[in-house]
């Protein structure tokens, strides 16, 4: 055939059109994978922010994070079985749309709550420097209208939360909706590619899909790092009046902002799927020939949808026998049990990893998320790629792939045990981990917070507004430090003439203190470096077995 005849041949044109349609589907699915992975990891990175904003315990936060899996499990098996017989691209579009709504609901919760109020002893309502005598009888503050000493929680008979504290339920529902919406994306997307791509092209397409997906968690943690630097009520409050920094345990970042970004991405990712066809002829099935009995795409769709009642009845009858046959396979059932145990530990580790880095090593939420995004996730990506390369290079069988997956998981587990040795000592906290004269002592008795230097200051042991002295000792509040005056405003407030600071070591140290907790000692930085090295190496070794394990399940 001449080149002109090839261009005018309708069979060749149809083949090119179908190939471009499949590639368009792969591109759209890649962006959907990227968007849902970004939204999921951003949720992980915002755990501590949500915990502080809604005043929740770690158990409640774990429940909120687990709502995604709850929604996912409710519909995953049903959608995977029934969806394969229906219009898969439109089901994926509906799933992306539902995920976008869930992320939007989570982010909008912020706008239905009041401004964030963190616990502090003294609130200054003037921009200029005000002399704040922290060690003062509350009765005497009547003559000082510019100073307001917040009543202690202990002074109240009951702890009454603001009405917005129950708004975490909407975060729970939004995350559950995101889990429900995710159900058709992965199984139906993979099956669509596998059904209509050439057998030799299908692994390559899926590999490209997984590679692009890995960018989602990386950008999710980086977005979480950026939003954690911004104050939760940014744009609504004067930042000069905020007396805490991102390193403070009371700091709450702009957690809601990332959910609005991910919602927009998910909404955009749903658009192409509405215009993609229900089915395609398999690549290469009609190459260089045209069968007179072959159906056009529109004809095939009309035949498939001509009798939906009979079709759905047949699908329903086949669901339970299919599920019974699958779970009755011993090898698959063992793989399923192993996956449950592995992902149970993995999800717990990933969810609270950033919080552990904050609590144990004194890292800010922003820095913890940033390090996970730029160190751990690239190591995982390289491990997955090399694992696939090993399978291809040495042509590993199913049994060899299972052995490799087991070996890497076990080695990664042994490496994680080393993290028990990487920890930091408690920060010197007057009245808790050290005495007021600087000697080491651990106490959980509230009376130990009082000493001769602050006993006449009418301080409450339930107030937490930490200050740091030059000696490296943190005091619970300026009142507990016995401070009599101050200078500066906002974050730059410095308290002077602190009677308790003079009793600490070293002798002759300054009697002034600044807002915020004292940083960890230098040896803590070395421990944190060791922790991250073990974490990255363990992530890499674990991910080496990801591709072999995935191929074992598929086969």
Coordinates of C-alpha atoms in Angstrom, one line a residue:
X1 CA 0.0 0.0 0.0
X2 CA 1.2 3.5 -0.7
X3 CA 1.4 6.1 2.0
X4 CA -1.7 7.8 0.7
X5 CA -3.7 4.6 0.8
X6 CA -2.5 3.9 4.4
X7 CA -3.7 7.4 5.5
X8 CA -7.1 6.8 3.8
X9 CA -7.5 3.3 5.1
X10 CA -10.4 3.3 7.6
X11 CA -9.1 0.3 9.5
X12 CA -5.8 1.9 10.1
X13 CA -7.4 5.1 11.2
X14 CA -9.7 3.2 13.7
X15 CA -6.7 1.4 15.1
X16 CA -4.8 4.7 15.7
X17 CA -7.9 6.2 17.3
X18 CA -8.4 3.3 19.7
X19 CA -4.7 3.4 20.6
X20 CA -4.8 7.1 21.3
X21 CA -8.0 6.6 23.4
X22 CA -6.3 4.0 25.5
X23 CA -3.3 6.2 26.0
X24 CA -5.6 9.1 27.0
X25 CA -7.2 6.8 29.5
X26 CA -3.8 5.9 31.0
X27 CA -2.8 9.6 31.2
X28 CA -6.1 10.4 32.9
X29 CA -5.8 7.5 35.3
X30 CA -2.2 8.5 36.1
X31 CA -3.4 11.9 37.1
X32 CA -6.2 10.4 39.2
X33 CA -3.7 8.1 40.9
X34 CA -1.5 11.1 41.6
X35 CA -4.3 13.2 43.0
X36 CA -5.7 10.5 45.3
X37 CA -2.2 9.6 46.6
X38 CA -1.6 13.3 47.3
X39 CA -4.8 13.6 49.2
X40 CA -4.2 10.4 51.2
X41 CA -0.7 11.3 52.3
X42 CA -1.7 14.9 53.0
X43 CA -4.2 13.5 55.5
X44 CA -1.3 11.6 57.2
X45 CA 0.8 14.7 57.3
X46 CA -2.0 16.7 59.0
X47 CA -2.7 14.2 61.8
X48 CA -1.0 16.3 64.6
X49 CA -2.6 19.5 63.3
X50 CA -6.1 18.0 63.4
X51 CA -5.4 16.5 66.9
X52 CA -4.5 19.9 68.3
X53 CA -7.2 21.9 66.5
X54 CA -10.0 19.7 67.7
X55 CA -8.4 18.9 71.0
X56 CA -8.5 15.1 70.4
X57 CA -6.6 12.2 71.8
X58 CA -4.4 10.0 69.6
X59 CA -7.1 7.3 69.7
X60 CA -9.7 9.6 68.2
X61 CA -7.2 10.8 65.5
X62 CA -6.5 7.2 64.6
X63 CA -10.2 6.6 64.3
X64 CA -10.5 9.6 61.9
X65 CA -7.6 8.4 59.8
X66 CA -9.1 4.9 59.8
X67 CA -12.4 6.1 58.4
X68 CA -10.9 6.1 54.9
X69 CA -10.3 2.4 55.1
X70 CA -13.7 1.9 56.7
X71 CA -15.4 3.5 53.7
X72 CA -13.1 1.7 51.3
X73 CA -13.8 -1.7 52.7
X74 CA -17.6 -1.3 52.7
X75 CA -17.7 -1.0 48.9
X76 CA -14.4 -2.3 47.5
X77 CA -15.4 -6.0 46.9
X78 CA -18.8 -5.1 45.5
X79 CA -17.5 -2.3 43.2
X80 CA -14.6 -4.5 41.9
X81 CA -17.0 -7.3 41.0
X82 CA -20.0 -5.4 39.6
X83 CA -18.0 -2.5 38.2
X84 CA -16.1 -4.6 35.8
X85 CA -19.3 -5.3 33.9
X86 CA -20.5 -1.7 33.8
X87 CA -19.2 1.5 32.3
X88 CA -15.8 1.6 34.1
X89 CA -14.5 5.1 33.0
X90 CA -17.7 6.7 34.3
X91 CA -17.6 4.8 37.6
X92 CA -14.0 6.0 38.0
X93 CA -15.2 9.6 37.3
X94 CA -17.9 9.3 39.9
X95 CA -15.3 8.0 42.4
X96 CA -13.0 10.9 41.7
X97 CA -15.9 13.3 42.1
X98 CA -16.9 11.7 45.5
X99 CA -13.3 11.9 46.7
X100 CA -13.2 15.6 45.7
X101 CA -16.4 16.2 47.7
X102 CA -15.0 14.3 50.7
X103 CA -11.7 16.3 50.7
X104 CA -13.8 19.6 50.3
X105 CA -16.0 18.6 53.3
X106 CA -12.9 18.0 55.4
X107 CA -11.4 21.4 54.5
X108 CA -14.6 23.4 54.9
X109 CA -14.9 22.3 58.5
X110 CA -12.3 24.9 59.4
X111 CA -14.6 27.7 58.2
X112 CA -17.5 26.6 60.5
X113 CA -15.3 26.9 63.6
X114 CA -14.2 30.0 65.5
X115 CA -10.6 31.3 65.7
X116 CA -8.1 28.9 67.3
X117 CA -7.4 29.8 70.9
X118 CA -4.3 28.2 72.4
X119 CA -3.7 27.9 76.1
X120 CA -1.6 30.8 77.5
X121 CA -1.3 32.5 80.9
X122 CA -1.3 36.1 79.6
X123 CA -2.9 37.6 76.5
X124 CA -1.6 41.0 75.5
X125 CA -4.0 43.1 73.5
X126 CA -1.7 45.9 72.6
X127 CA 1.0 46.0 69.9
X128 CA 3.4 48.1 71.9
X129 CA 5.6 46.7 74.6
X130 CA 3.8 46.2 77.9
X131 CA 5.4 45.4 81.2
X132 CA 3.8 42.1 82.3
X133 CA 4.4 41.1 85.9
X134 CA 3.8 37.4 85.5
X135 CA 4.3 36.7 89.2
X136 CA 1.3 38.7 90.5
X137 CA -1.8 38.0 92.5
X138 CA -4.8 37.7 90.1
X139 CA -6.8 40.1 92.3
X140 CA -4.3 42.9 91.6
X141 CA -4.8 42.7 87.9
X142 CA -8.0 44.7 88.2
X143 CA -5.9 47.9 88.0
X144 CA -4.2 46.6 84.9
X145 CA -6.8 46.5 82.1
X146 CA -4.2 45.7 79.4
X147 CA -3.5 42.3 81.0
X148 CA -5.8 39.4 81.1
X149 CA -4.9 36.3 83.0
X150 CA -6.8 33.3 81.7
X151 CA -8.5 31.2 84.3
X152 CA -6.9 27.8 84.7
X153 CA -8.7 24.6 83.7
X154 CA -8.2 23.4 87.2
X155 CA -10.1 26.4 88.5
X156 CA -13.1 25.4 86.6
X157 CA -15.4 22.7 87.9
X158 CA -15.8 21.2 84.5
X159 CA -13.9 21.5 81.3
X160 CA -16.4 22.9 78.8
X161 CA -15.2 22.8 75.2
X162 CA -16.4 25.2 72.5
X163 CA -19.3 23.9 70.3
X164 CA -16.9 23.6 67.4
X165 CA -15.0 20.8 69.2
X166 CA -17.5 18.2 67.8
X167 CA -16.8 19.4 64.3
X168 CA -14.3 16.6 63.9
X169 CA -17.2 14.4 63.0
X170 CA -17.3 16.2 59.6
X171 CA -13.6 15.4 59.1
X172 CA -14.4 11.8 59.9
X173 CA -17.3 11.8 57.3
X174 CA -15.2 13.6 54.7
X175 CA -12.4 11.0 55.0
X176 CA -14.9 8.2 54.8
X177 CA -16.4 9.6 51.7
X178 CA -12.9 9.8 50.2
X179 CA -12.4 6.1 51.0
X180 CA -15.7 5.2 49.3
X181 CA -14.8 7.3 46.2
X182 CA -11.4 5.6 45.9
X183 CA -12.9 2.1 45.5
X184 CA -13.5 2.1 41.7
X185 CA -10.3 3.9 40.8
X186 CA -7.7 1.2 41.4
X187 CA -9.4 -2.1 40.5
X188 CA -11.4 -0.8 37.5
X189 CA -8.5 1.3 36.1
X190 CA -6.1 -1.7 36.2
X191 CA -8.6 -4.1 34.7
X192 CA -9.5 -1.6 31.9
X193 CA -5.8 -1.4 30.9
X194 CA -5.3 -5.1 31.2
X195 CA -8.4 -5.9 29.1
X196 CA -7.7 -3.6 26.1
X197 CA -3.9 -3.3 26.0
X198 CA -1.6 -5.9 24.3
X199 CA -0.4 -8.5 26.7
X200 CA 3.2 -7.3 26.3
X201 CA 2.3 -3.7 26.7
X202 CA 0.1 -4.1 29.8
X203 CA 3.0 -4.4 32.4
X204 CA 4.7 -1.4 30.9
X205 CA 1.5 0.7 31.1
X206 CA 0.9 -0.4 34.7
X207 CA 4.6 0.3 35.6
X208 CA 4.3 3.8 34.3
X209 CA 1.1 4.3 36.3
X210 CA 2.7 3.1 39.5
X211 CA 5.8 5.4 38.9
X212 CA 3.7 8.5 38.5
X213 CA 1.6 7.5 41.5
X214 CA 4.7 7.6 43.7
X215 CA 5.0 11.4 43.0
X216 CA 1.6 11.8 44.8
X217 CA 2.9 10.9 48.3
X218 CA 6.0 13.0 47.8
X219 CA 4.0 16.1 46.9
X220 CA 1.5 15.3 49.6
X221 CA 4.1 15.5 52.3
X222 CA 5.7 18.5 50.8
X223 CA 2.3 20.3 50.7
X224 CA 1.8 19.2 54.3
X225 CA 5.2 20.7 55.3
X226 CA 4.3 24.0 53.6
X227 CA 0.8 24.2 55.2
X228 CA 2.2 23.3 58.6
X229 CA 4.3 26.5 58.5
X230 CA 1.3 28.7 58.1
X231 CA -0.8 29.6 61.1
X232 CA -4.3 28.0 61.1
X233 CA -6.1 31.3 61.0
X234 CA -3.7 33.0 58.6
X235 CA -5.4 35.9 57.0
X236 CA -7.9 36.3 59.9
X237 CA -5.6 37.3 62.7
X238 CA -2.7 39.7 63.1
X239 CA 0.4 37.4 63.0
X240 CA 2.2 39.9 65.3
X241 CA -0.2 39.0 68.1
X242 CA 0.6 35.2 67.8
X243 CA 3.1 34.4 70.5
X244 CA 3.9 30.8 69.5
X245 CA 6.1 29.4 66.7
X246 CA 5.8 26.2 64.6
X247 CA 8.1 24.5 67.1
X248 CA 5.7 25.0 69.9
X249 CA 3.5 22.1 71.0
X250 CA 0.4 24.4 70.8
X251 CA 1.0 25.4 67.2
X252 CA -1.6 24.5 64.6
X253 CA -0.8 24.9 60.9
X254 CA -3.2 25.7 58.1
X255 CA -4.3 22.1 57.8
X256 CA -7.5 22.9 55.9
X257 CA -5.6 24.5 53.0
X258 CA -4.2 21.3 51.6
X259 CA -7.6 19.6 51.5
X260 CA -9.0 22.4 49.3
X261 CA -6.0 22.0 47.0
X262 CA -6.4 18.2 46.8
X263 CA -10.2 18.6 46.3
X264 CA -9.5 20.8 43.2
X265 CA -7.1 18.2 41.8
X266 CA -9.5 15.4 42.3
X267 CA -12.3 17.3 40.7
X268 CA -10.1 18.1 37.6
X269 CA -9.1 14.4 37.4
X270 CA -12.7 13.2 37.1
X271 CA -13.5 15.3 34.0
X272 CA -11.8 13.2 31.2
X273 CA -13.4 9.9 32.3
X274 CA -16.9 11.1 31.5
X275 CA -16.0 11.2 27.8
X276 CA -14.1 7.9 27.5
X277 CA -15.8 4.9 25.9
X278 CA -17.1 1.9 27.9
X279 CA -14.9 -0.6 26.0
X280 CA -12.3 -0.8 23.3
X281 CA -11.2 -3.6 21.0
X282 CA -8.0 -5.2 22.3
X283 CA -4.8 -3.9 20.8
X284 CA -3.7 -5.9 17.8
X285 CA -7.0 -7.9 17.5
X286 CA -8.0 -6.2 14.2
X287 CA -4.7 -5.2 12.8
X288 CA -4.4 -5.3 9.1
X289 CA -7.8 -6.9 8.7
X290 CA -11.4 -6.1 9.1
X291 CA -14.0 -8.8 10.0
X292 CA -17.4 -8.3 8.4
X293 CA -19.0 -9.5 11.6
X294 CA -17.1 -7.1 13.9
X295 CA -19.1 -4.4 15.7
X296 CA -18.3 -0.8 15.9
X297 CA -17.8 0.7 19.4
X298 CA -21.2 2.3 19.6
X299 CA -22.9 -1.0 18.4
X300 CA -21.0 -3.0 21.0
X301 CA -22.1 -0.6 23.7
X302 CA -25.7 -0.8 22.6
X303 CA -25.7 -4.6 22.6
X304 CA -24.1 -4.7 26.1
X305 CA -26.6 -2.3 27.5
X306 CA -29.7 -3.7 25.7
X307 CA -30.7 -6.0 28.5
X308 CA -29.4 -4.7 31.8
X309 CA -31.8 -6.6 34.0
X310 CA -30.6 -10.0 32.8
X311 CA -27.0 -8.9 33.0
X312 CA -27.2 -7.6 36.6
X313 CA -29.0 -10.8 37.6
X314 CA -26.1 -12.9 36.2
X315 CA -23.5 -10.7 37.9
X316 CA -25.3 -11.1 41.3
X317 CA -25.5 -14.8 41.0
X318 CA -21.8 -15.1 40.2
X319 CA -20.6 -12.8 43.1
X320 CA -20.7 -15.2 46.1
X321 CA -19.4 -18.3 44.2
X322 CA -16.5 -16.2 42.9
X323 CA -15.7 -14.9 46.4
X324 CA -15.9 -18.4 47.9
X325 CA -13.6 -19.8 45.2
X326 CA -11.1 -17.0 45.7
X327 CA -10.9 -17.3 49.5
X328 CA -10.8 -21.1 49.2
X329 CA -7.4 -20.9 47.4
X330 CA -4.8 -21.7 50.2
X331 CA -2.0 -19.8 48.6
X332 CA -4.1 -16.6 48.0
X333 CA -5.5 -16.8 51.5
X334 CA -2.0 -17.0 53.1
X335 CA -1.0 -14.0 50.9
X336 CA -4.1 -12.2 52.1
X337 CA -3.2 -12.8 55.8
X338 CA 0.4 -11.7 55.2
X339 CA -0.8 -8.5 53.5
X340 CA -3.1 -7.7 56.4
X341 CA -0.3 -8.0 59.0
X342 CA 2.1 -6.1 56.8
X343 CA -0.2 -3.2 56.0
X344 CA -1.5 -3.1 59.6
X345 CA 2.0 -2.2 60.8
X346 CA 2.8 0.0 57.8
X347 CA -0.3 2.2 58.1
X348 CA 0.3 2.7 61.9
X349 CA 3.9 3.6 61.2
X350 CA 3.1 6.0 58.4
X351 CA 0.2 7.7 60.3
X352 CA 2.1 8.5 63.5
X353 CA 5.7 8.7 62.1
X354 CA 5.6 12.5 61.9
X355 CA 4.1 12.8 65.4
X356 CA 6.8 10.5 66.8
X357 CA 9.5 12.7 65.2
X358 CA 7.9 15.8 66.8
X359 CA 7.5 14.3 70.3
X360 CA 10.7 12.3 70.5
X361 CA 13.2 14.5 68.6
X362 CA 11.6 17.9 69.0
X363 CA 11.1 18.4 65.2
X364 CA 8.4 20.8 64.0
X365 CA 5.5 19.3 62.0
X366 CA 6.6 21.1 58.9
X367 CA 10.2 19.7 59.1
X368 CA 9.0 16.2 59.9
X369 CA 6.7 16.1 56.9
X370 CA 9.4 17.6 54.7
X371 CA 12.0 15.0 55.7
X372 CA 9.6 12.1 55.0
X373 CA 8.8 13.6 51.6
X374 CA 12.3 14.1 50.4
X375 CA 14.1 11.1 52.1
X376 CA 11.8 8.2 52.7
X377 CA 9.6 8.3 49.7
X378 CA 12.4 8.6 47.0
X379 CA 14.0 5.6 48.7
X380 CA 10.7 3.7 48.4
X381 CA 10.5 4.7 44.7
X382 CA 14.0 3.5 44.0
X383 CA 13.3 0.2 45.9
X384 CA 10.2 -0.5 43.9
X385 CA 12.0 0.2 40.6
X386 CA 15.0 -2.1 41.5
X387 CA 12.6 -4.8 42.7
X388 CA 10.9 -4.9 39.3
X389 CA 14.4 -4.8 37.6
X390 CA 15.5 -7.8 39.7
X391 CA 12.4 -9.8 38.6
X392 CA 13.0 -9.0 35.0
X393 CA 16.8 -9.5 35.0
X394 CA 16.8 -12.9 36.8
X395 CA 13.3 -14.0 35.5
X396 CA 12.1 -14.8 39.0
X397 CA 9.3 -17.4 39.3
X398 CA 6.3 -17.0 41.6
X399 CA 8.0 -18.9 44.4
X400 CA 11.2 -16.9 44.0
X401 CA 9.2 -13.7 44.1
X402 CA 7.5 -14.7 47.3
X403 CA 10.8 -15.6 48.8
X404 CA 12.3 -12.2 47.9
X405 CA 9.3 -10.4 49.3
X406 CA 9.6 -12.3 52.6
X407 CA 13.3 -11.8 52.9
X408 CA 13.1 -8.0 52.3
X409 CA 10.2 -7.7 54.7
X410 CA 12.1 -9.6 57.4
X411 CA 15.3 -7.6 56.9
X412 CA 13.3 -4.3 57.1
X413 CA 11.7 -5.5 60.3
X414 CA 15.1 -6.3 61.9
X415 CA 16.4 -2.8 60.9
X416 CA 13.4 -1.1 62.5
X417 CA 14.3 -2.8 65.8
X418 CA 17.4 -0.6 65.8
X419 CA 15.2 2.5 66.2
X420 CA 14.6 1.6 69.8
X421 CA 18.2 2.6 70.5
X422 CA 17.8 6.0 68.9
X423 CA 16.0 8.3 71.3
X424 CA 16.5 11.6 73.2
X425 CA 16.6 12.3 76.8
X426 CA 13.8 14.3 78.4
X427 CA 14.1 18.1 78.1
X428 CA 15.1 19.8 81.3
X429 CA 11.7 21.0 82.7
X430 CA 11.8 22.7 86.1
X431 CA 9.6 20.8 88.6
X432 CA 9.1 17.8 86.3
X433 CA 12.4 16.3 84.9
X434 CA 14.7 18.5 86.9
X435 CA 14.4 20.4 90.2
X436 CA 14.5 24.1 90.3
X437 CA 18.2 24.1 91.2
X438 CA 19.0 22.0 88.2
X439 CA 19.5 18.5 89.7
X440 CA 18.0 15.5 87.8
X441 CA 14.6 14.3 89.1
X442 CA 11.5 12.9 87.5
X443 CA 8.1 13.7 89.2
X444 CA 4.5 13.5 88.2
X445 CA 3.3 15.3 91.3
X446 CA 1.8 18.8 90.6
X447 CA 3.1 20.0 94.0
X448 CA 6.7 19.6 92.7
X449 CA 6.1 22.5 90.3
X450 CA 6.1 24.8 93.3
X451 CA 9.2 26.0 95.0
X452 CA 10.2 28.7 97.5
X453 CA 10.9 31.0 94.5
X454 CA 7.4 30.9 93.2
X455 CA 5.2 29.9 96.1
X456 CA 3.9 33.5 96.6
X457 CA 3.0 34.0 92.9
X458 CA -0.5 32.5 92.9
X459 CA 0.4 30.2 90.0
X460 CA -1.7 27.4 88.7
X461 CA -0.1 24.0 88.0
X462 CA -2.4 23.4 85.1
X463 CA -1.3 26.3 82.9
X464 CA 1.2 25.6 80.1
X465 CA 3.0 28.6 78.6
X466 CA 6.6 27.5 78.4
X467 CA 9.6 29.8 78.6
X468 CA 13.3 29.0 78.2
X469 CA 16.2 30.2 80.2
X470 CA 19.8 30.7 79.1
X471 CA 20.8 27.7 81.2
X472 CA 18.7 25.4 79.0
X473 CA 15.9 24.7 81.5
X474 CA 12.3 25.1 80.5
X475 CA 9.8 26.5 82.9
X476 CA 6.0 25.7 82.8
X477 CA 5.1 29.4 82.7
X478 CA 6.5 32.8 83.4
X479 CA 4.6 32.7 86.7
X480 CA 6.2 29.5 87.7
X481 CA 9.6 31.0 86.9
X482 CA 8.8 33.9 89.3
X483 CA 9.2 36.6 86.7
X484 CA 8.4 40.2 87.8
X485 CA 8.7 42.2 84.6
X486 CA 8.9 41.9 80.8
X487 CA 9.8 43.7 77.7
X488 CA 8.9 43.4 74.0
X489 CA 5.7 42.1 72.4
X490 CA 4.4 39.0 70.7
X491 CA 7.0 36.3 70.0
X492 CA 9.7 38.7 71.1
X493 CA 8.5 39.0 74.6
X494 CA 11.3 38.6 77.2
X495 CA 10.6 38.2 80.9
X496 CA 13.1 39.6 83.5
X497 CA 13.9 39.4 87.2
X498 CA 12.8 35.7 87.4
X499 CA 13.5 34.6 90.9
X500 CA 13.5 30.8 90.1
X501 CA 16.0 31.2 87.3
X502 CA 18.6 32.6 89.7
X503 CA 18.6 29.3 91.6
X504 CA 19.4 27.2 88.5
X505 CA 22.8 26.4 87.2
X506 CA 25.3 27.6 86.0
X507 CA 25.9 30.2 88.6
X508 CA 25.7 33.8 87.3
X509 CA 23.4 32.9 84.5
X510 CA 20.9 35.6 83.2
X511 CA 17.6 35.9 85.1
X512 CA 15.8 36.6 81.9
X513 CA 13.8 34.1 79.9
X514 CA 12.2 34.0 76.5
X515 CA 9.0 32.5 75.2
X516 CA 9.0 28.9 74.0
X517 CA 10.5 25.6 75.1
X518 CA 14.3 25.1 75.1
X519 CA 15.6 22.9 72.3
X520 CA 17.0 19.4 72.8
X521 CA 20.7 18.9 73.6
X522 CA 23.2 18.4 70.7
X523 CA 23.4 14.7 71.2
X524 CA 19.7 14.5 70.3
X525 CA 20.6 15.7 66.8
X526 CA 22.9 12.8 66.4
X527 CA 20.2 10.4 67.5
X528 CA 17.8 11.9 65.1
X529 CA 20.3 11.5 62.2
X530 CA 20.7 7.8 63.1
X531 CA 16.9 7.4 63.3
X532 CA 16.4 8.9 59.8
X533 CA 19.3 6.8 58.4
X534 CA 17.7 3.6 59.7
X535 CA 14.3 4.7 58.6
X536 CA 15.4 5.4 55.0
X537 CA 17.4 2.2 54.7
X538 CA 14.5 0.1 56.1
X539 CA 12.0 1.8 53.7
X540 CA 14.3 1.0 50.7
X541 CA 14.8 -2.7 51.7
X542 CA 11.1 -3.1 52.3
X543 CA 10.2 -1.6 49.0
X544 CA 12.5 -4.0 47.1
X545 CA 10.0 -6.8 47.7
X546 CA 6.9 -4.7 46.8
X547 CA 6.9 -5.5 43.1
X548 CA 7.7 -9.2 43.5
X549 CA 4.9 -9.5 46.1
X550 CA 2.5 -7.6 43.9
X551 CA 3.2 -9.9 41.0
X552 CA 2.7 -13.0 43.2
X553 CA -0.8 -11.8 44.1
X554 CA -1.7 -11.0 40.5
X555 CA -0.5 -14.4 39.2

